Amino acid sequence: MAKSIERLTDRQVKNAKKNLNDGGNLWLLLRRNTKVWAFRYTLNGKARKAGLGSYPTISLAEARDTAVQYRKWLKSGIDPLDEVRRIEAESKRVIPTFTSAAARFILTNRHQWKNRKHAKQWVATLRTYAKPVMGDKLVTEVTTEDVQKILSPIWNSKTETAKRVQGRIERVMDWATAMKFRAGDNPARWKGNLDMIYPAPNKVKRTNNAGTEKHHSAMPYTDVPNFYSEL
């Protein structure tokens, strides 16, 4: 029986004068003075072609290794071209620090807040309490222990402030998850997490604390860069 895959030899590839099929969807294509590897396949009735690089930069063995992975994807119903693009996009995604994520969250949600004062309160609490502990950490590195380091010193003495800080950290981390910068449980989640560690705010004796946060007119877009830089 004729060999249906890995038909070519290094010599054949080196001396190729026409397009060659190695089997298993792998082709060596001649393009003027260049030889390029391609993975040709059909998916959902459509012919597609994925470039694998030029020869000899990509050797026959390397092209075959890539073709093996592409065939696995095809077998699973995954389009190799789409999967490669997804992987490339993921590799270019820069994971933000907590400070950067917080600033971006504030910018994204500015239209939901009714005045600049509310935005400045967000900046002030996160800058004062969260930034010194975990501001420079990537959002993928933030842990519940980090959140505890922030909350424990103020939970009983500044309970209202502590709860606001917790809620704001939780929302920033939820944003980071929604943006696919991180995965897994939110380290600042209150229910089923921090509520197991700290007493409910209404159970803590009232102390002199931060006042209520009032809402007024809509925050002008021109004010956004000012508080962004403050964080």
JSON list of C-alpha atoms in Angstrom, two decimals:
[
{"chain": "A", "resi": 1, "resn": "MET", "atom": "CA", "xyz": [0.00, 0.00, 0.00]},
{"chain": "A", "resi": 2, "resn": "ALA", "atom": "CA", "xyz": [1.36, 3.42, -0.92]},
{"chain": "A", "resi": 3, "resn": "LYS", "atom": "CA", "xyz": [2.38, 5.60, 1.97]},
{"chain": "A", "resi": 4, "resn": "SER", "atom": "CA", "xyz": [-0.38, 8.17, 2.54]},
{"chain": "A", "resi": 5, "resn": "ILE", "atom": "CA", "xyz": [1.48, 10.45, 4.95]},
{"chain": "A", "resi": 6, "resn": "GLU", "atom": "CA", "xyz": [5.06, 11.69, 5.30]},
{"chain": "A", "resi": 7, "resn": "ARG", "atom": "CA", "xyz": [5.74, 10.84, 1.70]},
{"chain": "A", "resi": 8, "resn": "LEU", "atom": "CA", "xyz": [8.54, 13.32, 1.14]},
{"chain": "A", "resi": 9, "resn": "THR", "atom": "CA", "xyz": [12.25, 13.20, 1.91]},
{"chain": "A", "resi": 10, "resn": "ASP", "atom": "CA", "xyz": [14.50, 16.10, 2.81]},
{"chain": "A", "resi": 11, "resn": "ARG", "atom": "CA", "xyz": [16.21, 15.75, -0.57]},
{"chain": "A", "resi": 12, "resn": "GLN", "atom": "CA", "xyz": [12.90, 15.96, -2.43]},
{"chain": "A", "resi": 13, "resn": "VAL", "atom": "CA", "xyz": [11.96, 19.09, -0.54]},
{"chain": "A", "resi": 14, "resn": "LYS", "atom": "CA", "xyz": [15.34, 20.70, -1.14]},
{"chain": "A", "resi": 15, "resn": "ASN", "atom": "CA", "xyz": [15.27, 19.97, -4.87]},
{"chain": "A", "resi": 16, "resn": "ALA", "atom": "CA", "xyz": [11.55, 20.57, -5.42]},
{"chain": "A", "resi": 17, "resn": "LYS", "atom": "CA", "xyz": [10.61, 22.10, -8.77]},
{"chain": "A", "resi": 18, "resn": "LYS", "atom": "CA", "xyz": [6.85, 21.86, -8.32]},
{"chain": "A", "resi": 19, "resn": "ASN", "atom": "CA", "xyz": [4.24, 21.69, -5.56]},
{"chain": "A", "resi": 20, "resn": "LEU", "atom": "CA", "xyz": [4.63, 18.56, -3.44]},
{"chain": "A", "resi": 21, "resn": "ASN", "atom": "CA", "xyz": [2.15, 16.77, -1.20]},
{"chain": "A", "resi": 22, "resn": "ASP", "atom": "CA", "xyz": [3.54, 15.17, 1.96]},
{"chain": "A", "resi": 23, "resn": "GLY", "atom": "CA", "xyz": [0.14, 13.68, 2.82]},
{"chain": "A", "resi": 24, "resn": "GLY", "atom": "CA", "xyz": [-2.02, 14.47, 5.81]},
{"chain": "A", "resi": 25, "resn": "ASN", "atom": "CA", "xyz": [-2.96, 17.89, 4.34]},
{"chain": "A", "resi": 26, "resn": "LEU", "atom": "CA", "xyz": [0.66, 19.10, 4.32]},
{"chain": "A", "resi": 27, "resn": "TRP", "atom": "CA", "xyz": [1.92, 20.69, 1.11]},
{"chain": "A", "resi": 28, "resn": "LEU", "atom": "CA", "xyz": [5.12, 22.32, -0.08]},
{"chain": "A", "resi": 29, "resn": "LEU", "atom": "CA", "xyz": [4.17, 25.12, -2.48]},
{"chain": "A", "resi": 30, "resn": "LEU", "atom": "CA", "xyz": [6.48, 26.96, -4.84]},
{"chain": "A", "resi": 31, "resn": "ARG", "atom": "CA", "xyz": [6.06, 30.75, -4.97]},
{"chain": "A", "resi": 32, "resn": "ARG", "atom": "CA", "xyz": [8.51, 32.32, -7.42]},
{"chain": "A", "resi": 33, "resn": "ASN", "atom": "CA", "xyz": [11.87, 31.95, -5.67]},
{"chain": "A", "resi": 34, "resn": "THR", "atom": "CA", "xyz": [10.34, 30.78, -2.39]},
{"chain": "A", "resi": 35, "resn": "LYS", "atom": "CA", "xyz": [9.09, 27.48, -1.04]},
{"chain": "A", "resi": 36, "resn": "VAL", "atom": "CA", "xyz": [6.36, 27.67, 1.57]},
{"chain": "A", "resi": 37, "resn": "TRP", "atom": "CA", "xyz": [4.57, 25.11, 3.71]},
{"chain": "A", "resi": 38, "resn": "ALA", "atom": "CA", "xyz": [0.80, 25.04, 3.71]},
{"chain": "A", "resi": 39, "resn": "PHE", "atom": "CA", "xyz": [-1.87, 23.02, 5.47]},
{"chain": "A", "resi": 40, "resn": "ARG", "atom": "CA", "xyz": [-4.75, 22.51, 3.04]},
{"chain": "A", "resi": 41, "resn": "TYR", "atom": "CA", "xyz": [-8.08, 21.29, 4.37]},
{"chain": "A", "resi": 42, "resn": "THR", "atom": "CA", "xyz": [-11.82, 21.42, 3.93]},
{"chain": "A", "resi": 43, "resn": "LEU", "atom": "CA", "xyz": [-14.15, 22.42, 6.74]},
{"chain": "A", "resi": 44, "resn": "ASN", "atom": "CA", "xyz": [-17.91, 22.81, 6.49]},
{"chain": "A", "resi": 45, "resn": "GLY", "atom": "CA", "xyz": [-17.64, 22.34, 2.74]},
{"chain": "A", "resi": 46, "resn": "LYS", "atom": "CA", "xyz": [-15.14, 25.16, 2.30]},
{"chain": "A", "resi": 47, "resn": "ALA", "atom": "CA", "xyz": [-11.53, 24.74, 1.15]},
{"chain": "A", "resi": 48, "resn": "ARG", "atom": "CA", "xyz": [-9.05, 26.53, 3.39]},
{"chain": "A", "resi": 49, "resn": "LYS", "atom": "CA", "xyz": [-5.31, 26.96, 3.54]},
{"chain": "A", "resi": 50, "resn": "ALA", "atom": "CA", "xyz": [-3.12, 27.80, 6.53]},
{"chain": "A", "resi": 51, "resn": "GLY", "atom": "CA", "xyz": [0.44, 28.96, 5.94]},
{"chain": "A", "resi": 52, "resn": "LEU", "atom": "CA", "xyz": [3.07, 27.27, 8.10]},
{"chain": "A", "resi": 53, "resn": "GLY", "atom": "CA", "xyz": [6.12, 29.30, 7.11]},
{"chain": "A", "resi": 54, "resn": "SER", "atom": "CA", "xyz": [8.79, 29.13, 4.44]},
{"chain": "A", "resi": 55, "resn": "TYR", "atom": "CA", "xyz": [11.38, 26.47, 3.72]},
{"chain": "A", "resi": 56, "resn": "PRO", "atom": "CA", "xyz": [14.17, 26.08, 4.85]},
{"chain": "A", "resi": 57, "resn": "THR", "atom": "CA", "xyz": [13.35, 28.35, 7.82]},
{"chain": "A", "resi": 58, "resn": "ILE", "atom": "CA", "xyz": [10.72, 25.76, 8.71]},
{"chain": "A", "resi": 59, "resn": "SER", "atom": "CA", "xyz": [12.12, 22.28, 8.15]},
{"chain": "A", "resi": 60, "resn": "LEU", "atom": "CA", "xyz": [10.17, 19.29, 6.89]},
{"chain": "A", "resi": 61, "resn": "ALA", "atom": "CA", "xyz": [10.12, 17.83, 10.42]},
{"chain": "A", "resi": 62, "resn": "GLU", "atom": "CA", "xyz": [8.82, 21.09, 11.93]},
{"chain": "A", "resi": 63, "resn": "ALA", "atom": "CA", "xyz": [6.13, 21.42, 9.28]},
{"chain": "A", "resi": 64, "resn": "ARG", "atom": "CA", "xyz": [5.02, 17.85, 10.00]},
{"chain": "A", "resi": 65, "resn": "ASP", "atom": "CA", "xyz": [4.82, 18.56, 13.74]},
{"chain": "A", "resi": 66, "resn": "THR", "atom": "CA", "xyz": [2.57, 21.53, 13.08]},
{"chain": "A", "resi": 67, "resn": "ALA", "atom": "CA", "xyz": [0.44, 19.49, 10.69]},
{"chain": "A", "resi": 68, "resn": "VAL", "atom": "CA", "xyz": [-0.08, 16.88, 13.41]},
{"chain": "A", "resi": 69, "resn": "GLN", "atom": "CA", "xyz": [-1.51, 19.54, 15.73]},
{"chain": "A", "resi": 70, "resn": "TYR", "atom": "CA", "xyz": [-3.71, 20.96, 12.97]},
{"chain": "A", "resi": 71, "resn": "ARG", "atom": "CA", "xyz": [-5.14, 17.53, 12.23]},
{"chain": "A", "resi": 72, "resn": "LYS", "atom": "CA", "xyz": [-5.96, 17.09, 15.91]},
{"chain": "A", "resi": 73, "resn": "TRP", "atom": "CA", "xyz": [-7.87, 20.37, 15.88]},
{"chain": "A", "resi": 74, "resn": "LEU", "atom": "CA", "xyz": [-9.72, 19.37, 12.73]},
{"chain": "A", "resi": 75, "resn": "LYS", "atom": "CA", "xyz": [-10.67, 16.05, 14.28]},
{"chain": "A", "resi": 76, "resn": "SER", "atom": "CA", "xyz": [-12.17, 17.99, 17.20]},
{"chain": "A", "resi": 77, "resn": "GLY", "atom": "CA", "xyz": [-14.11, 20.26, 14.86]},
{"chain": "A", "resi": 78, "resn": "ILE", "atom": "CA", "xyz": [-11.81, 23.23, 15.44]},
{"chain": "A", "resi": 79, "resn": "ASP", "atom": "CA", "xyz": [-10.74, 25.36, 12.50]},
{"chain": "A", "resi": 80, "resn": "PRO", "atom": "CA", "xyz": [-6.91, 25.55, 12.60]},
{"chain": "A", "resi": 81, "resn": "LEU", "atom": "CA", "xyz": [-6.86, 29.06, 11.14]},
{"chain": "A", "resi": 82, "resn": "ASP", "atom": "CA", "xyz": [-9.28, 30.35, 13.77]},
{"chain": "A", "resi": 83, "resn": "GLU", "atom": "CA", "xyz": [-7.42, 28.59, 16.56]},
{"chain": "A", "resi": 84, "resn": "VAL", "atom": "CA", "xyz": [-4.05, 30.02, 15.52]},
{"chain": "A", "resi": 85, "resn": "ARG", "atom": "CA", "xyz": [-5.54, 33.51, 15.39]},
{"chain": "A", "resi": 86, "resn": "ARG", "atom": "CA", "xyz": [-7.05, 33.03, 18.84]},
{"chain": "A", "resi": 87, "resn": "ILE", "atom": "CA", "xyz": [-3.72, 31.88, 20.28]},
{"chain": "A", "resi": 88, "resn": "GLU", "atom": "CA", "xyz": [-1.87, 34.79, 18.67]},
{"chain": "A", "resi": 89, "resn": "ALA", "atom": "CA", "xyz": [-4.40, 37.29, 20.01]},
{"chain": "A", "resi": 90, "resn": "GLU", "atom": "CA", "xyz": [-4.13, 35.75, 23.47]},
{"chain": "A", "resi": 91, "resn": "SER", "atom": "CA", "xyz": [-0.34, 35.97, 23.42]},
{"chain": "A", "resi": 92, "resn": "LYS", "atom": "CA", "xyz": [-0.55, 39.68, 22.57]},
{"chain": "A", "resi": 93, "resn": "ARG", "atom": "CA", "xyz": [-3.00, 40.40, 25.37]},
{"chain": "A", "resi": 94, "resn": "VAL", "atom": "CA", "xyz": [-1.16, 42.33, 28.07]},
{"chain": "A", "resi": 95, "resn": "ILE", "atom": "CA", "xyz": [-2.35, 41.41, 31.55]},
{"chain": "A", "resi": 96, "resn": "PRO", "atom": "CA", "xyz": [-2.88, 44.66, 33.48]},
{"chain": "A", "resi": 97, "resn": "THR", "atom": "CA", "xyz": [-1.82, 45.41, 37.02]},
{"chain": "A", "resi": 98, "resn": "PHE", "atom": "CA", "xyz": [-4.58, 46.02, 39.53]},
{"chain": "A", "resi": 99, "resn": "THR", "atom": "CA", "xyz": [-3.97, 49.78, 39.33]},
{"chain": "A", "resi": 100, "resn": "SER", "atom": "CA", "xyz": [-4.25, 49.74, 35.55]},
{"chain": "A", "resi": 101, "resn": "ALA", "atom": "CA", "xyz": [-7.37, 47.58, 35.69]},
{"chain": "A", "resi": 102, "resn": "ALA", "atom": "CA", "xyz": [-8.96, 49.92, 38.23]},
{"chain": "A", "resi": 103, "resn": "ALA", "atom": "CA", "xyz": [-8.24, 52.96, 36.09]},
{"chain": "A", "resi": 104, "resn": "ARG", "atom": "CA", "xyz": [-9.68, 51.28, 33.01]},
{"chain": "A", "resi": 105, "resn": "PHE", "atom": "CA", "xyz": [-12.75, 50.15, 34.95]},
{"chain": "A", "resi": 106, "resn": "ILE", "atom": "CA", "xyz": [-13.37, 53.72, 36.11]},
{"chain": "A", "resi": 107, "resn": "LEU", "atom": "CA", "xyz": [-13.03, 55.05, 32.57]},
{"chain": "A", "resi": 108, "resn": "THR", "atom": "CA", "xyz": [-15.33, 52.37, 31.21]},
{"chain": "A", "resi": 109, "resn": "ASN", "atom": "CA", "xyz": [-18.04, 53.00, 33.80]},
{"chain": "A", "resi": 110, "resn": "ARG", "atom": "CA", "xyz": [-17.85, 56.79, 34.05]},
{"chain": "A", "resi": 111, "resn": "HIS", "atom": "CA", "xyz": [-21.22, 57.28, 32.36]},
{"chain": "A", "resi": 112, "resn": "GLN", "atom": "CA", "xyz": [-22.94, 55.29, 35.10]},
{"chain": "A", "resi": 113, "resn": "TRP", "atom": "CA", "xyz": [-21.76, 57.74, 37.73]},
{"chain": "A", "resi": 114, "resn": "LYS", "atom": "CA", "xyz": [-23.53, 61.01, 38.20]},
{"chain": "A", "resi": 115, "resn": "ASN", "atom": "CA", "xyz": [-20.67, 63.29, 39.18]},
{"chain": "A", "resi": 116, "resn": "ARG", "atom": "CA", "xyz": [-16.92, 63.67, 39.26]},
{"chain": "A", "resi": 117, "resn": "LYS", "atom": "CA", "xyz": [-16.92, 63.48, 43.05]},
{"chain": "A", "resi": 118, "resn": "HIS", "atom": "CA", "xyz": [-18.03, 59.85, 42.96]},
{"chain": "A", "resi": 119, "resn": "ALA", "atom": "CA", "xyz": [-15.23, 58.98, 40.56]},
{"chain": "A", "resi": 120, "resn": "LYS", "atom": "CA", "xyz": [-12.72, 60.77, 42.78]},
{"chain": "A", "resi": 121, "resn": "GLN", "atom": "CA", "xyz": [-13.99, 58.78, 45.77]},
{"chain": "A", "resi": 122, "resn": "TRP", "atom": "CA", "xyz": [-13.31, 55.58, 43.84]},
{"chain": "A", "resi": 123, "resn": "VAL", "atom": "CA", "xyz": [-9.82, 56.79, 43.03]},
{"chain": "A", "resi": 124, "resn": "ALA", "atom": "CA", "xyz": [-9.15, 57.94, 46.59]},
{"chain": "A", "resi": 125, "resn": "THR", "atom": "CA", "xyz": [-10.18, 54.70, 48.29]},
{"chain": "A", "resi": 126, "resn": "LEU", "atom": "CA", "xyz": [-8.33, 52.45, 45.87]},
{"chain": "A", "resi": 127, "resn": "ARG", "atom": "CA", "xyz": [-5.24, 54.64, 45.88]},
{"chain": "A", "resi": 128, "resn": "THR", "atom": "CA", "xyz": [-5.17, 54.88, 49.68]},
{"chain": "A", "resi": 129, "resn": "TYR", "atom": "CA", "xyz": [-5.97, 51.29, 50.62]},
{"chain": "A", "resi": 130, "resn": "ALA", "atom": "CA", "xyz": [-5.53, 48.94, 47.65]},
{"chain": "A", "resi": 131, "resn": "LYS", "atom": "CA", "xyz": [-2.63, 50.39, 45.71]},
{"chain": "A", "resi": 132, "resn": "PRO", "atom": "CA", "xyz": [0.04, 50.10, 48.47]},
{"chain": "A", "resi": 133, "resn": "VAL", "atom": "CA", "xyz": [-0.72, 46.39, 48.92]},
{"chain": "A", "resi": 134, "resn": "MET", "atom": "CA", "xyz": [-1.42, 45.12, 45.42]},
{"chain": "A", "resi": 135, "resn": "GLY", "atom": "CA", "xyz": [-1.40, 48.03, 42.99]},
{"chain": "A", "resi": 136, "resn": "ASP", "atom": "CA", "xyz": [1.61, 46.68, 41.11]},
{"chain": "A", "resi": 137, "resn": "LYS", "atom": "CA", "xyz": [0.38, 43.09, 41.05]},
{"chain": "A", "resi": 138, "resn": "LEU", "atom": "CA", "xyz": [-1.06, 41.66, 37.87]},
{"chain": "A", "resi": 139, "resn": "VAL", "atom": "CA", "xyz": [-4.77, 40.93, 38.21]},
{"chain": "A", "resi": 140, "resn": "THR", "atom": "CA", "xyz": [-3.91, 37.25, 37.77]},
{"chain": "A", "resi": 141, "resn": "GLU", "atom": "CA", "xyz": [-1.74, 37.42, 40.91]},
{"chain": "A", "resi": 142, "resn": "VAL", "atom": "CA", "xyz": [-4.17, 39.12, 43.30]},
{"chain": "A", "resi": 143, "resn": "THR", "atom": "CA", "xyz": [-5.26, 36.79, 46.11]},
{"chain": "A", "resi": 144, "resn": "THR", "atom": "CA", "xyz": [-7.77, 36.83, 48.93]},
{"chain": "A", "resi": 145, "resn": "GLU", "atom": "CA", "xyz": [-4.80, 37.19, 51.27]},
{"chain": "A", "resi": 146, "resn": "ASP", "atom": "CA", "xyz": [-3.96, 40.49, 49.56]},
{"chain": "A", "resi": 147, "resn": "VAL", "atom": "CA", "xyz": [-7.52, 41.69, 50.07]},
{"chain": "A", "resi": 148, "resn": "GLN", "atom": "CA", "xyz": [-7.34, 40.67, 53.73]},
{"chain": "A", "resi": 149, "resn": "LYS", "atom": "CA", "xyz": [-4.18, 42.72, 54.20]},
{"chain": "A", "resi": 150, "resn": "ILE", "atom": "CA", "xyz": [-6.16, 45.72, 53.02]},
{"chain": "A", "resi": 151, "resn": "LEU", "atom": "CA", "xyz": [-9.37, 45.11, 54.94]},
{"chain": "A", "resi": 152, "resn": "SER", "atom": "CA", "xyz": [-8.24, 43.63, 58.25]},
{"chain": "A", "resi": 153, "resn": "PRO", "atom": "CA", "xyz": [-6.66, 46.84, 59.64]},
{"chain": "A", "resi": 154, "resn": "ILE", "atom": "CA", "xyz": [-9.81, 48.88, 58.96]},
{"chain": "A", "resi": 155, "resn": "TRP", "atom": "CA", "xyz": [-12.75, 46.48, 59.13]},
{"chain": "A", "resi": 156, "resn": "ASN", "atom": "CA", "xyz": [-13.64, 47.21, 62.75]},
{"chain": "A", "resi": 157, "resn": "SER", "atom": "CA", "xyz": [-12.46, 50.81, 62.92]},
{"chain": "A", "resi": 158, "resn": "LYS", "atom": "CA", "xyz": [-13.63, 52.10, 59.52]},
{"chain": "A", "resi": 159, "resn": "THR", "atom": "CA", "xyz": [-16.27, 49.58, 58.61]},
{"chain": "A", "resi": 160, "resn": "GLU", "atom": "CA", "xyz": [-18.17, 51.63, 56.04]},
{"chain": "A", "resi": 161, "resn": "THR", "atom": "CA", "xyz": [-14.96, 52.58, 54.28]},
{"chain": "A", "resi": 162, "resn": "ALA", "atom": "CA", "xyz": [-13.72, 48.98, 54.42]},
{"chain": "A", "resi": 163, "resn": "LYS", "atom": "CA", "xyz": [-16.94, 47.70, 52.84]},
{"chain": "A", "resi": 164, "resn": "ARG", "atom": "CA", "xyz": [-16.69, 50.26, 50.06]},
{"chain": "A", "resi": 165, "resn": "VAL", "atom": "CA", "xyz": [-13.08, 49.29, 49.41]},
{"chain": "A", "resi": 166, "resn": "GLN", "atom": "CA", "xyz": [-14.04, 45.61, 49.32]},
{"chain": "A", "resi": 167, "resn": "GLY", "atom": "CA", "xyz": [-16.91, 46.28, 46.94]},
{"chain": "A", "resi": 168, "resn": "ARG", "atom": "CA", "xyz": [-14.78, 48.36, 44.62]},
{"chain": "A", "resi": 169, "resn": "ILE", "atom": "CA", "xyz": [-11.98, 45.81, 44.51]},
{"chain": "A", "resi": 170, "resn": "GLU", "atom": "CA", "xyz": [-14.57, 43.12, 43.80]},
{"chain": "A", "resi": 171, "resn": "ARG", "atom": "CA", "xyz": [-16.00, 45.08, 40.88]},
{"chain": "A", "resi": 172, "resn": "VAL", "atom": "CA", "xyz": [-12.57, 45.77, 39.38]},
{"chain": "A", "resi": 173, "resn": "MET", "atom": "CA", "xyz": [-11.71, 42.08, 39.58]},
{"chain": "A", "resi": 174, "resn": "ASP", "atom": "CA", "xyz": [-15.08, 41.16, 38.04]},
{"chain": "A", "resi": 175, "resn": "TRP", "atom": "CA", "xyz": [-14.27, 43.53, 35.19]},
{"chain": "A", "resi": 176, "resn": "ALA", "atom": "CA", "xyz": [-10.86, 41.87, 34.71]},
{"chain": "A", "resi": 177, "resn": "THR", "atom": "CA", "xyz": [-12.58, 38.48, 34.55]},
{"chain": "A", "resi": 178, "resn": "ALA", "atom": "CA", "xyz": [-15.19, 39.71, 32.07]},
{"chain": "A", "resi": 179, "resn": "MET", "atom": "CA", "xyz": [-12.38, 41.11, 29.91]},
{"chain": "A", "resi": 180, "resn": "LYS", "atom": "CA", "xyz": [-10.72, 37.67, 30.07]},
{"chain": "A", "resi": 181, "resn": "PHE", "atom": "CA", "xyz": [-7.59, 39.00, 31.72]},
{"chain": "A", "resi": 182, "resn": "ARG", "atom": "CA", "xyz": [-8.08, 36.46, 34.50]},
{"chain": "A", "resi": 183, "resn": "ALA", "atom": "CA", "xyz": [-10.15, 33.39, 35.34]},
{"chain": "A", "resi": 184, "resn": "GLY", "atom": "CA", "xyz": [-11.41, 31.69, 38.46]},
{"chain": "A", "resi": 185, "resn": "ASP", "atom": "CA", "xyz": [-13.04, 32.94, 41.65]},
{"chain": "A", "resi": 186, "resn": "ASN", "atom": "CA", "xyz": [-12.96, 36.61, 42.53]},
{"chain": "A", "resi": 187, "resn": "PRO", "atom": "CA", "xyz": [-10.54, 36.99, 45.48]},
{"chain": "A", "resi": 188, "resn": "ALA", "atom": "CA", "xyz": [-12.54, 39.97, 46.75]},
{"chain": "A", "resi": 189, "resn": "ARG", "atom": "CA", "xyz": [-15.92, 38.26, 46.56]},
{"chain": "A", "resi": 190, "resn": "TRP", "atom": "CA", "xyz": [-17.99, 38.94, 49.68]},
{"chain": "A", "resi": 191, "resn": "LYS", "atom": "CA", "xyz": [-20.61, 36.17, 49.61]},
{"chain": "A", "resi": 192, "resn": "GLY", "atom": "CA", "xyz": [-19.17, 32.76, 50.35]},
{"chain": "A", "resi": 193, "resn": "ASN", "atom": "CA", "xyz": [-15.69, 34.19, 50.74]},
{"chain": "A", "resi": 194, "resn": "LEU", "atom": "CA", "xyz": [-14.94, 37.30, 52.78]},
{"chain": "A", "resi": 195, "resn": "ASP", "atom": "CA", "xyz": [-18.21, 36.99, 54.69]},
{"chain": "A", "resi": 196, "resn": "MET", "atom": "CA", "xyz": [-16.66, 33.88, 56.23]},
{"chain": "A", "resi": 197, "resn": "ILE", "atom": "CA", "xyz": [-13.76, 36.00, 57.51]},
{"chain": "A", "resi": 198, "resn": "TYR", "atom": "CA", "xyz": [-15.34, 39.31, 58.58]},
{"chain": "A", "resi": 199, "resn": "PRO", "atom": "CA", "xyz": [-18.52, 40.10, 60.49]},
{"chain": "A", "resi": 200, "resn": "ALA", "atom": "CA", "xyz": [-21.29, 41.71, 58.47]},
{"chain": "A", "resi": 201, "resn": "PRO", "atom": "CA", "xyz": [-20.96, 45.50, 58.47]},
{"chain": "A", "resi": 202, "resn": "ASN", "atom": "CA", "xyz": [-24.30, 45.93, 60.25]},
{"chain": "A", "resi": 203, "resn": "LYS", "atom": "CA", "xyz": [-22.98, 43.74, 63.06]},
{"chain": "A", "resi": 204, "resn": "VAL", "atom": "CA", "xyz": [-19.97, 45.94, 63.70]},
{"chain": "A", "resi": 205, "resn": "LYS", "atom": "CA", "xyz": [-20.35, 48.72, 66.24]},
{"chain": "A", "resi": 206, "resn": "ARG", "atom": "CA", "xyz": [-20.73, 52.05, 64.49]},
{"chain": "A", "resi": 207, "resn": "THR", "atom": "CA", "xyz": [-17.67, 54.29, 64.58]},
{"chain": "A", "resi": 208, "resn": "ASN", "atom": "CA", "xyz": [-16.77, 57.66, 63.18]},
{"chain": "A", "resi": 209, "resn": "ASN", "atom": "CA", "xyz": [-16.51, 56.81, 59.52]},
{"chain": "A", "resi": 210, "resn": "ALA", "atom": "CA", "xyz": [-16.65, 58.14, 56.00]},
{"chain": "A", "resi": 211, "resn": "GLY", "atom": "CA", "xyz": [-19.92, 59.82, 55.17]},
{"chain": "A", "resi": 212, "resn": "THR", "atom": "CA", "xyz": [-22.40, 58.80, 52.57]},
{"chain": "A", "resi": 213, "resn": "GLU", "atom": "CA", "xyz": [-21.54, 59.41, 48.95]},
{"chain": "A", "resi": 214, "resn": "LYS", "atom": "CA", "xyz": [-23.98, 61.73, 47.23]},
{"chain": "A", "resi": 215, "resn": "HIS", "atom": "CA", "xyz": [-24.78, 61.76, 43.53]},
{"chain": "A", "resi": 216, "resn": "HIS", "atom": "CA", "xyz": [-25.43, 64.85, 41.48]},
{"chain": "A", "resi": 217, "resn": "SER", "atom": "CA", "xyz": [-25.16, 65.89, 37.85]},
{"chain": "A", "resi": 218, "resn": "ALA", "atom": "CA", "xyz": [-23.54, 63.82, 35.13]},
{"chain": "A", "resi": 219, "resn": "MET", "atom": "CA", "xyz": [-19.74, 63.81, 35.08]},
{"chain": "A", "resi": 220, "resn": "PRO", "atom": "CA", "xyz": [-18.32, 65.60, 32.01]},
{"chain": "A", "resi": 221, "resn": "TYR", "atom": "CA", "xyz": [-16.20, 63.47, 29.72]},
{"chain": "A", "resi": 222, "resn": "THR", "atom": "CA", "xyz": [-13.48, 66.14, 29.85]},
{"chain": "A", "resi": 223, "resn": "ASP", "atom": "CA", "xyz": [-12.90, 65.35, 33.53]},
{"chain": "A", "resi": 224, "resn": "VAL", "atom": "CA", "xyz": [-12.03, 61.73, 32.86]},
{"chain": "A", "resi": 225, "resn": "PRO", "atom": "CA", "xyz": [-8.27, 62.10, 32.18]},
{"chain": "A", "resi": 226, "resn": "ASN", "atom": "CA", "xyz": [-7.83, 64.05, 35.40]},
{"chain": "A", "resi": 227, "resn": "PHE", "atom": "CA", "xyz": [-8.93, 61.32, 37.78]},
{"chain": "A", "resi": 228, "resn": "TYR", "atom": "CA", "xyz": [-7.46, 58.57, 35.60]},
{"chain": "A", "resi": 229, "resn": "SER", "atom": "CA", "xyz": [-3.98, 59.99, 36.20]},
{"chain": "A", "resi": 230, "resn": "GLU", "atom": "CA", "xyz": [-4.64, 60.35, 39.93]},
{"chain": "A", "resi": 231, "resn": "LEU", "atom": "CA", "xyz": [-4.93, 56.60, 40.39]}
]
